[in-house]
mmCIF file of C-alpha atoms in Angstrom:
data_model
loop_
_atom_site.group_PDB
_atom_site.id
_atom_site.type_symbol
_atom_site.label_atom_id
_atom_site.label_comp_id
_atom_site.label_asym_id
_atom_site.label_seq_id
_atom_site.Cartn_x
_atom_site.Cartn_y
_atom_site.Cartn_z
ATOM 1 C CA MET A 178 0.000 0.000 0.000
ATOM 2 C CA PRO A 179 1.522 3.384 -1.013
ATOM 3 C CA LEU A 180 2.431 5.959 1.614
ATOM 4 C CA LEU A 181 1.654 9.595 0.848
ATOM 5 C CA PHE A 182 3.544 12.590 2.266
ATOM 6 C CA TRP A 183 2.678 16.213 1.836
ATOM 7 C CA GLY A 184 5.198 18.922 2.286
ATOM 8 C CA GLY A 185 4.525 22.453 1.129
ATOM 9 C CA ILE A 186 3.985 22.451 -2.602
ATOM 10 C CA PHE A 187 5.622 19.016 -3.079
ATOM 11 C CA ASN A 188 3.808 15.686 -2.793
ATOM 12 C CA LEU A 189 5.868 12.516 -2.294
ATOM 13 C CA VAL A 190 4.492 9.066 -3.050
ATOM 14 C CA ILE A 191 6.397 6.064 -1.674
ATOM 15 C CA PHE A 192 5.466 2.739 -3.248
ATOM 16 C CA GLY A 193 7.607 -0.169 -2.130
ATOM 17 C CA ASP A 194 11.285 0.765 -2.699
ATOM 18 C CA HIS A 195 10.438 3.543 -5.194
ATOM 19 C CA ILE A 196 9.821 7.218 -4.514
ATOM 20 C CA TYR A 197 7.785 9.240 -7.007
ATOM 21 C CA MET A 198 7.522 13.006 -7.220
ATOM 22 C CA PRO A 199 4.505 14.210 -9.184
ATOM 23 C CA LEU A 200 4.453 17.499 -11.078
ATOM 24 C CA ILE A 201 4.952 20.647 -9.014
ATOM 25 C CA LYS A 202 1.794 22.593 -8.551
ATOM 26 C CA LEU A 203 2.383 26.327 -8.219
ATOM 27 C CA SER A 204 0.008 29.150 -7.680
ATOM 28 C CA LYS A 205 0.081 32.151 -10.032
ATOM 29 C CA SER A 206 1.999 34.309 -7.572
ATOM 30 C CA GLU A 207 4.524 31.510 -6.918
ATOM 31 C CA SER A 208 5.008 30.984 -10.666
ATOM 32 C CA ARG A 209 5.573 34.712 -11.140
ATOM 33 C CA ARG A 210 8.161 34.834 -8.361
ATOM 34 C CA LEU A 211 9.967 31.759 -9.741
ATOM 35 C CA SER A 212 10.065 33.261 -13.248
ATOM 36 C CA ILE A 213 11.443 36.523 -11.923
ATOM 37 C CA PHE A 214 14.133 34.587 -10.039
ATOM 38 C CA PHE A 215 15.360 32.741 -13.166
ATOM 39 C CA ILE A 216 15.283 35.928 -15.249
ATOM 40 C CA CYS A 217 17.379 37.741 -12.676
ATOM 41 C CA LEU A 218 19.764 34.774 -12.499
ATOM 42 C CA ALA A 219 20.175 34.746 -16.286
ATOM 43 C CA LEU A 220 20.761 38.525 -16.359
ATOM 44 C CA ALA A 221 23.349 38.245 -13.610
ATOM 45 C CA VAL A 222 25.216 35.441 -15.386
ATOM 46 C CA GLY A 223 25.039 37.331 -18.680
ATOM 47 C CA ALA A 224 26.376 40.511 -17.105
ATOM 48 C CA TRP A 225 29.179 38.580 -15.438
ATOM 49 C CA LEU A 226 30.147 36.910 -18.747
ATOM 50 C CA PHE A 227 30.007 40.231 -20.586
ATOM 51 C CA PHE A 228 32.376 41.961 -18.191
ATOM 52 C CA ALA A 229 34.589 38.860 -17.793
ATOM 53 C CA LEU A 230 34.993 38.373 -21.544
ATOM 54 C CA GLY A 231 35.627 42.084 -21.970
ATOM 55 C CA ASN A 232 38.773 41.827 -19.833
ATOM 56 C CA ARG A 233 42.159 41.205 -21.447
ATOM 57 C CA TYR A 234 43.892 37.842 -21.200
ATOM 58 C CA VAL A 235 46.985 36.138 -22.610
ATOM 59 C CA TYR A 236 46.259 33.160 -24.835
ATOM 60 C CA GLN A 237 48.264 31.047 -27.270
ATOM 61 C CA VAL A 238 47.669 30.440 -30.972
ATOM 62 C CA LYS A 239 49.660 28.726 -33.726
ATOM 63 C CA THR A 240 50.390 30.548 -36.965
ATOM 64 C CA LEU A 241 52.472 30.171 -40.119
ATOM 65 C CA VAL A 242 55.655 32.120 -40.833
ATOM 66 C CA ASN A 243 55.883 33.982 -44.127
ATOM 67 C CA TYR A 244 59.429 35.056 -45.013
ATOM 68 C CA ILE A 245 60.030 38.400 -46.728
ATOM 69 C CA ASN A 246 63.123 40.346 -47.889
ATOM 70 C CA PHE A 247 65.268 37.324 -48.743
ATOM 71 C CA PRO A 248 69.041 37.834 -48.879
ATOM 72 C CA GLN A 249 70.009 38.260 -52.524
ATOM 73 C CA ASN A 250 73.342 36.447 -52.482
ATOM 74 C CA LYS A 251 72.463 33.495 -50.261
ATOM 75 C CA ALA A 252 70.232 30.450 -50.424
ATOM 76 C CA PHE A 253 68.920 29.190 -47.113
ATOM 77 C CA HIS A 254 67.191 26.250 -45.450
ATOM 78 C CA PRO A 255 65.089 26.916 -42.332
ATOM 79 C CA LEU A 256 66.203 24.584 -39.554
ATOM 80 C CA GLN A 257 62.798 24.514 -37.835
ATOM 81 C CA SER A 258 59.132 24.217 -38.672
ATOM 82 C CA ASP A 259 57.353 27.068 -40.460
ATOM 83 C CA THR A 260 54.757 27.105 -37.641
ATOM 84 C CA VAL A 261 55.316 29.103 -34.452
ATOM 85 C CA LYS A 262 53.310 29.680 -31.266
ATOM 86 C CA LEU A 263 52.223 33.228 -30.504
ATOM 87 C CA GLN A 264 51.391 34.414 -27.007
ATOM 88 C CA VAL A 265 48.734 37.005 -27.769
ATOM 89 C CA GLU A 266 47.155 39.494 -25.403
ATOM 90 C CA GLY A 267 43.524 40.041 -26.297
ATOM 91 C CA THR A 268 40.004 40.128 -24.986
ATOM 92 C CA GLY A 269 38.168 37.179 -23.544
ATOM 93 C CA TRP A 270 35.992 37.148 -26.658
ATOM 94 C CA GLN A 271 39.083 36.520 -28.774
ATOM 95 C CA LEU A 272 40.191 33.822 -26.349
ATOM 96 C CA LEU A 273 36.768 32.193 -26.652
ATOM 97 C CA PHE A 274 36.962 32.041 -30.465
ATOM 98 C CA ALA A 275 40.736 31.532 -30.846
ATOM 99 C CA ARG A 276 40.278 27.832 -31.558
ATOM 100 C CA LEU A 277 37.656 28.567 -34.195
ATOM 101 C CA ARG A 278 39.522 31.277 -36.131
ATOM 102 C CA VAL A 279 43.238 31.779 -35.741
ATOM 103 C CA ASN A 280 44.026 35.414 -36.392
ATOM 104 C CA PRO A 281 46.459 36.214 -37.901
ATOM 105 C CA GLN A 282 46.738 33.197 -40.178
ATOM 106 C CA SER A 283 50.375 34.060 -40.897
ATOM 107 C CA VAL A 284 52.975 36.612 -39.824
ATOM 108 C CA ASN A 285 55.659 38.167 -42.013
ATOM 109 C CA VAL A 286 59.221 37.719 -40.785
ATOM 110 C CA ASN A 287 61.894 39.993 -42.228
ATOM 111 C CA LEU A 288 65.056 38.118 -43.267
ATOM 112 C CA ARG A 289 67.188 41.203 -43.910
ATOM 113 C CA GLU A 290 69.380 40.370 -40.894
ATOM 114 C CA LEU A 291 70.466 37.117 -42.531
ATOM 115 C CA SER A 292 73.062 39.129 -44.428
ATOM 116 C CA LYS A 293 74.868 39.456 -41.086
ATOM 117 C CA HIS A 294 73.799 36.399 -39.069
ATOM 118 C CA ASN A 295 72.447 32.894 -39.599
ATOM 119 C CA TYR A 296 69.378 33.620 -37.446
ATOM 120 C CA VAL A 297 66.558 36.111 -36.939
ATOM 121 C CA SER A 298 64.905 36.982 -33.641
ATOM 122 C CA PHE A 299 61.212 37.635 -33.107
ATOM 123 C CA SER A 300 62.054 39.895 -30.167
ATOM 124 C CA ASP A 301 63.661 42.340 -32.582
ATOM 125 C CA GLN A 302 60.599 42.333 -34.839
ATOM 126 C CA LEU A 303 57.688 42.426 -32.387
ATOM 127 C CA ILE A 304 56.749 46.022 -33.301
ATOM 128 C CA PRO A 305 56.361 45.439 -37.089
ATOM 129 C CA ILE A 306 54.753 42.052 -36.451
ATOM 130 C CA ASN A 307 52.194 43.596 -34.084
ATOM 131 C CA GLN A 308 51.344 46.118 -36.785
ATOM 132 C CA GLN A 309 50.088 43.189 -38.850
ATOM 133 C CA LEU A 310 47.457 42.289 -36.234
ATOM 134 C CA GLU A 311 44.098 43.731 -35.384
ATOM 135 C CA SER A 312 44.367 46.821 -33.205
ATOM 136 C CA ASN A 313 42.937 45.065 -30.127
ATOM 137 C CA GLN A 314 45.500 42.223 -30.263
ATOM 138 C CA LYS A 315 49.113 42.296 -29.136
ATOM 139 C CA ILE A 316 51.822 39.641 -29.423
ATOM 140 C CA ILE A 317 53.934 39.580 -26.281
ATOM 141 C CA ASN A 318 56.044 36.485 -26.961
ATOM 142 C CA VAL A 319 56.840 33.976 -29.725
ATOM 143 C CA GLN A 320 57.988 30.385 -29.308
ATOM 144 C CA PRO A 321 60.601 29.753 -30.547
ATOM 145 C CA ASP A 322 61.941 33.288 -30.341
ATOM 146 C CA THR A 323 64.907 32.635 -32.651
ATOM 147 C CA LEU A 324 64.812 31.059 -36.109
ATOM 148 C CA TYR A 325 68.029 29.506 -37.423
ATOM 149 C CA PHE A 326 69.004 28.949 -41.055
ATOM 150 C CA ASP A 327 71.524 26.889 -42.973
ATOM 151 C CA PHE A 328 73.124 28.693 -45.914
ATOM 152 C CA SER A 329 74.442 27.418 -49.219
ATOM 153 C CA ALA A 330 75.507 28.945 -52.519
ATOM 154 C CA ARG A 331 72.579 30.347 -54.501
ATOM 155 C CA SER A 332 72.331 28.782 -57.970
ATOM 156 C CA ILE A 333 70.387 29.521 -61.135
ATOM 157 C CA LYS A 334 68.915 26.903 -63.445
ATOM 158 C CA LYS A 335 66.668 26.921 -66.521
ATOM 159 C CA VAL A 336 64.239 24.023 -66.981
ATOM 160 C CA PRO A 337 61.471 23.411 -69.537
ATOM 161 C CA ILE A 338 57.885 24.271 -68.630
ATOM 162 C CA LYS A 339 55.275 21.495 -68.708
ATOM 163 C CA LEU A 340 51.668 22.431 -69.396
ATOM 164 C CA GLN A 341 49.133 20.739 -67.130
ATOM 165 C CA GLN A 342 45.798 20.735 -68.936
ATOM 166 C CA ASN A 343 42.365 19.195 -68.842
ATOM 167 C CA ILE A 344 40.686 20.325 -72.075
ATOM 168 C CA LEU A 345 37.390 18.873 -73.293
ATOM 169 C CA PHE A 346 36.666 19.330 -76.999
ATOM 170 C CA LYS A 347 33.513 19.256 -79.067
ATOM 171 C CA SER A 348 32.927 16.031 -80.969
ATOM 172 C CA GLN A 349 35.459 15.480 -83.804
ATOM 173 C CA TYR A 350 37.729 18.309 -82.533
ATOM 174 C CA GLY A 351 41.134 17.994 -80.927
ATOM 175 C CA ILE A 352 44.712 19.281 -80.744
ATOM 176 C CA SER A 353 46.015 19.443 -84.320
ATOM 177 C CA GLY A 354 49.668 20.350 -83.777
ATOM 178 C CA PRO A 355 52.451 21.018 -81.262
ATOM 179 C CA ILE A 356 51.571 23.078 -78.190
ATOM 180 C CA LYS A 357 53.686 26.237 -77.935
ATOM 181 C CA LEU A 358 54.653 27.795 -74.599
ATOM 182 C CA VAL A 359 56.108 31.313 -74.555
ATOM 183 C CA PRO A 360 58.601 31.249 -72.931
ATOM 184 C CA GLY A 361 59.327 27.555 -73.043
ATOM 185 C CA TYR A 362 61.698 27.674 -70.059
ATOM 186 C CA VAL A 363 61.542 28.992 -66.516
ATOM 187 C CA THR A 364 64.525 30.343 -64.545
ATOM 188 C CA ILE A 365 64.757 28.883 -61.038
ATOM 189 C CA THR A 366 66.910 30.428 -58.309
ATOM 190 C CA GLY A 367 67.671 28.636 -55.064
ATOM 191 C CA PRO A 368 70.001 26.224 -53.228
ATOM 192 C CA ARG A 369 72.080 24.050 -55.526
ATOM 193 C CA ASP A 370 70.898 20.815 -53.857
ATOM 194 C CA ASP A 371 67.238 21.708 -54.384
ATOM 195 C CA LEU A 372 67.746 22.747 -57.995
ATOM 196 C CA ALA A 373 69.562 19.500 -58.814
ATOM 197 C CA GLN A 374 66.286 17.611 -58.284
ATOM 198 C CA MET A 375 64.289 19.813 -60.693
ATOM 199 C CA ASP A 376 64.133 18.787 -64.359
ATOM 200 C CA SER A 377 60.952 20.672 -65.324
ATOM 201 C CA TRP A 378 58.364 23.061 -63.902
ATOM 202 C CA ASP A 379 54.597 22.544 -64.099
ATOM 203 C CA THR A 380 51.945 25.133 -64.820
ATOM 204 C CA GLU A 381 48.669 25.381 -62.998
ATOM 205 C CA ASN A 382 45.981 23.187 -64.530
ATOM 206 C CA LEU A 383 44.397 24.736 -67.648
ATOM 207 C CA GLN A 384 40.753 23.625 -67.617
ATOM 208 C CA LEU A 385 38.526 24.340 -70.625
ATOM 209 C CA LYS A 386 35.306 22.792 -71.951
ATOM 210 C CA ASN A 387 33.449 22.543 -75.250
ATOM 211 C CA ILE A 388 36.429 23.775 -77.305
ATOM 212 C CA SER A 389 36.323 23.956 -81.125
ATOM 213 C CA ASN A 390 38.770 26.805 -81.857
ATOM 214 C CA SER A 391 42.511 27.271 -81.339
ATOM 215 C CA ILE A 392 43.446 28.391 -77.831
ATOM 216 C CA THR A 393 45.531 31.436 -76.943
ATOM 217 C CA SER A 394 45.810 32.024 -73.211
ATOM 218 C CA THR A 395 48.118 32.670 -70.272
ATOM 219 C CA VAL A 396 48.617 30.222 -67.421
ATOM 220 C CA ALA A 397 50.275 30.755 -64.052
ATOM 221 C CA LEU A 398 53.240 28.606 -63.106
ATOM 222 C CA LYS A 399 52.934 26.628 -59.905
ATOM 223 C CA LYS A 400 54.334 28.508 -56.936
ATOM 224 C CA PRO A 401 57.513 27.158 -55.331
ATOM 225 C CA GLN A 402 56.834 24.964 -52.323
ATOM 226 C CA LYS A 403 59.982 26.207 -50.597
ATOM 227 C CA ALA A 404 60.428 29.791 -49.454
ATOM 228 C CA ASN A 405 64.066 29.884 -50.548
ATOM 229 C CA VAL A 406 63.253 28.999 -54.177
ATOM 230 C CA SER A 407 62.066 31.618 -56.651
ATOM 231 C CA ILE A 408 61.031 31.421 -60.314
ATOM 232 C CA TYR A 409 60.846 33.802 -63.238
ATOM 233 C CA PRO A 410 58.514 34.390 -64.984
ATOM 234 C CA ALA A 411 55.367 33.605 -63.003
ATOM 235 C CA MET A 412 53.118 33.344 -66.088
ATOM 236 C CA VAL A 413 53.491 31.630 -69.463
ATOM 237 C CA GLY A 414 51.701 32.150 -72.772
ATOM 238 C CA VAL A 415 49.970 29.102 -74.278
ATOM 239 C CA ASN A 416 49.090 28.528 -77.946
ATOM 240 C CA ILE A 417 47.192 25.300 -78.735
ATOM 241 C CA PRO A 418 46.132 24.642 -82.342
ATOM 242 C CA VAL A 419 42.664 23.082 -82.514
ATOM 243 C CA ASP A 420 40.963 21.729 -85.633
ATOM 244 C CA GLU A 421 38.213 19.390 -86.741
ATOM 245 C CA PHE A 422 39.374 15.824 -87.331
ATOM 246 C CA THR A 423 38.257 13.362 -89.963
ATOM 247 C CA GLU A 424 38.809 9.637 -90.338
ATOM 248 C CA THR A 425 40.651 8.255 -93.358
ATOM 249 C CA SER A 426 42.556 5.140 -94.390
ATOM 250 C CA ILE A 427 45.865 4.577 -96.174
ATOM 251 C CA GLU A 428 47.676 1.484 -97.463
ATOM 252 C CA VAL A 429 51.314 1.186 -96.378
ATOM 253 C CA PRO A 430 53.863 -1.441 -97.558
ATOM 254 C CA VAL A 431 55.420 -3.701 -94.918
ATOM 255 C CA LYS A 432 59.202 -4.018 -94.544
ATOM 256 C CA ILE A 433 60.977 -7.179 -93.367
ATOM 257 C CA LEU A 434 63.544 -6.935 -90.573
ATOM 258 C CA ASN A 435 66.335 -9.398 -89.715
ATOM 259 C CA ASN A 436 66.279 -11.360 -92.972
ATOM 260 C CA LYS A 437 69.941 -12.181 -92.339
ATOM 261 C CA PRO A 438 70.340 -15.061 -94.820
ATOM 262 C CA TYR A 439 68.562 -12.915 -97.420
ATOM 263 C CA GLN A 440 65.947 -15.559 -98.001
ATOM 264 C CA ASP A 441 63.176 -15.058 -100.508
ATOM 265 C CA VAL A 442 60.295 -14.147 -98.172
ATOM 266 C CA LYS A 443 56.819 -13.372 -99.420
ATOM 267 C CA LEU A 444 54.343 -11.620 -97.101
ATOM 268 C CA LEU A 445 50.624 -12.343 -97.399
ATOM 269 C CA PRO A 446 49.550 -9.548 -97.672
ATOM 270 C CA ASP A 447 52.542 -7.275 -98.223
ATOM 271 C CA LYS A 448 50.570 -4.134 -97.296
ATOM 272 C CA ILE A 449 48.413 -3.160 -94.352
ATOM 273 C CA THR A 450 45.585 -0.646 -94.051
ATOM 274 C CA ILE A 451 45.977 2.039 -91.379
ATOM 275 C CA THR A 452 42.840 3.887 -90.301
ATOM 276 C CA LEU A 453 43.693 7.187 -88.703
ATOM 277 C CA MET A 454 42.307 10.516 -87.540
ATOM 278 C CA VAL A 455 43.802 13.643 -89.079
ATOM 279 C CA ALA A 456 43.002 17.350 -88.825
ATOM 280 C CA LEU A 457 41.364 18.805 -91.907
ATOM 281 C CA ASN A 458 44.180 21.304 -92.461
ATOM 282 C CA ASN A 459 46.702 18.423 -92.434
ATOM 283 C CA TYR A 460 44.731 16.108 -94.684
ATOM 284 C CA GLU A 461 46.757 16.941 -97.806
ATOM 285 C CA LYS A 462 50.022 16.238 -95.965
ATOM 286 C CA ILE A 463 49.344 12.515 -95.599
ATOM 287 C CA ASP A 464 52.080 10.527 -97.375
ATOM 288 C CA ARG A 465 52.618 6.766 -97.062
ATOM 289 C CA ASN A 466 56.386 7.363 -97.110
ATOM 290 C CA ASP A 467 56.041 9.056 -93.692
ATOM 291 C CA PHE A 468 54.924 5.725 -92.183
ATOM 292 C CA ASP A 469 57.280 2.912 -91.224
ATOM 293 C CA VAL A 470 55.624 -0.518 -90.856
ATOM 294 C CA THR A 471 57.681 -3.678 -90.239
ATOM 295 C CA VAL A 472 57.607 -7.370 -89.350
ATOM 296 C CA ASN A 473 60.522 -9.167 -87.699
ATOM 297 C CA LEU A 474 61.673 -12.580 -88.975
ATOM 298 C CA ASP A 475 63.326 -13.275 -85.628
ATOM 299 C CA ASN A 476 59.815 -13.880 -84.278
ATOM 300 C CA TRP A 477 59.643 -16.941 -86.558
ATOM 301 C CA ARG A 478 63.311 -17.986 -86.371
ATOM 302 C CA GLU A 479 63.752 -17.716 -82.567
ATOM 303 C CA TRP A 480 60.212 -18.038 -81.221
ATOM 304 C CA GLY A 481 58.477 -20.131 -83.818
ATOM 305 C CA TYR A 482 55.720 -17.710 -84.705
ATOM 306 C CA SER A 483 53.497 -18.946 -87.516
ATOM 307 C CA LYS A 484 52.331 -15.385 -88.205
ATOM 308 C CA LEU A 485 54.407 -12.223 -87.890
ATOM 309 C CA PRO A 486 53.069 -9.322 -85.702
ATOM 310 C CA VAL A 487 52.912 -5.939 -87.425
ATOM 311 C CA HIS A 488 54.717 -2.984 -85.825
ATOM 312 C CA VAL A 489 54.127 0.648 -86.792
ATOM 313 C CA ARG A 490 57.458 2.262 -85.906
ATOM 314 C CA GLN A 491 56.851 5.706 -87.360
ATOM 315 C CA VAL A 492 53.741 7.806 -87.865
ATOM 316 C CA PRO A 493 53.432 11.573 -88.548
ATOM 317 C CA SER A 494 52.815 13.647 -85.436
ATOM 318 C CA TYR A 495 49.632 15.126 -86.904
ATOM 319 C CA CYS A 496 48.013 11.673 -87.259
ATOM 320 C CA LYS A 497 46.366 9.482 -84.627
ATOM 321 C CA ILE A 498 46.086 5.773 -85.408
ATOM 322 C CA VAL A 499 42.614 4.312 -84.876
ATOM 323 C CA ARG A 500 43.353 0.748 -86.003
ATOM 324 C CA ILE A 501 45.535 -1.330 -88.324
ATOM 325 C CA GLU A 502 44.401 -4.269 -90.427
ATOM 326 C CA PRO A 503 45.663 -6.934 -90.379
ATOM 327 C CA GLN A 504 47.675 -7.007 -87.137
ATOM 328 C CA THR A 505 49.510 -10.216 -88.056
ATOM 329 C CA ILE A 506 50.728 -11.353 -91.485
ATOM 330 C CA ASP A 507 51.228 -14.814 -93.024
ATOM 331 C CA PHE A 508 54.529 -15.444 -94.802
ATOM 332 C CA LEU A 509 56.172 -17.886 -97.185
ATOM 333 C CA ILE A 510 59.899 -18.609 -97.397
ATOM 334 C CA ARG A 511 60.988 -19.915 -100.752
ATOM 335 C CA LYS A 512 63.981 -22.227 -100.823
#
């Protein structure tokens, strides 16, 4: 049998080992007083947070280092990470959101002193660095305070530029000739060891769609990944000839390789048909003498082939092979 207890505005019901508390029943005046209490509590907490977050605190953020004013006659390798920790004095609001938005995202470090030393100190540059921040922020310390560098002779190297492209053409259209880059080479300046690993330099990706005309454009070169490497120029001109292509076929005679005993060999057939795609403005250039098609007798002599595979060793650059027929050829050797 349940036991009932009454106490003020609360009713307790004990049933076995369980205690139940029904809903609180308040009068209108009690509800009003309780509401006023919670409103006052919320206002008090809000006011406390407002004044507390308005005070200034010291907090720590990570940021990237951006080097400026490189020494002209030296190449350098930073001996530490390009990320440093800033001790920043700011408001509590900035402390609250520091993990959500690091500000500044990078700081500029002047390397002019590297002409005299192999290090730079943040302590000597706090004033110009603080000028990079918002007016209500102030850097008071940087960890590490000193950045060290390893120097080597600064070298110059010219390497060819490689175009990175993703071009989609209209149906039957395509690149009809050599791509021209102006200039074709980029000059790289930096440490000799770094330059030794560079054989070419890529452009940014040239993306175009639905192309049916020749392309004349400029493309940016990819930025150096290392701060102590510089390139010139930063842009390159691109000329890509584009034309409509058509399909055509041509018969080409087959040559025999490695007929060392000079046997009388008859090929069946002695010509193949090459189906190819060619730009309309190159159609008249097609000449069977520009193709080199062969079979190799060593495939029969050394490997016992009953038919000889056809190899197309040379094809004009303005042609694209679609298929060749036949791909293997019968042969007779007369004794």
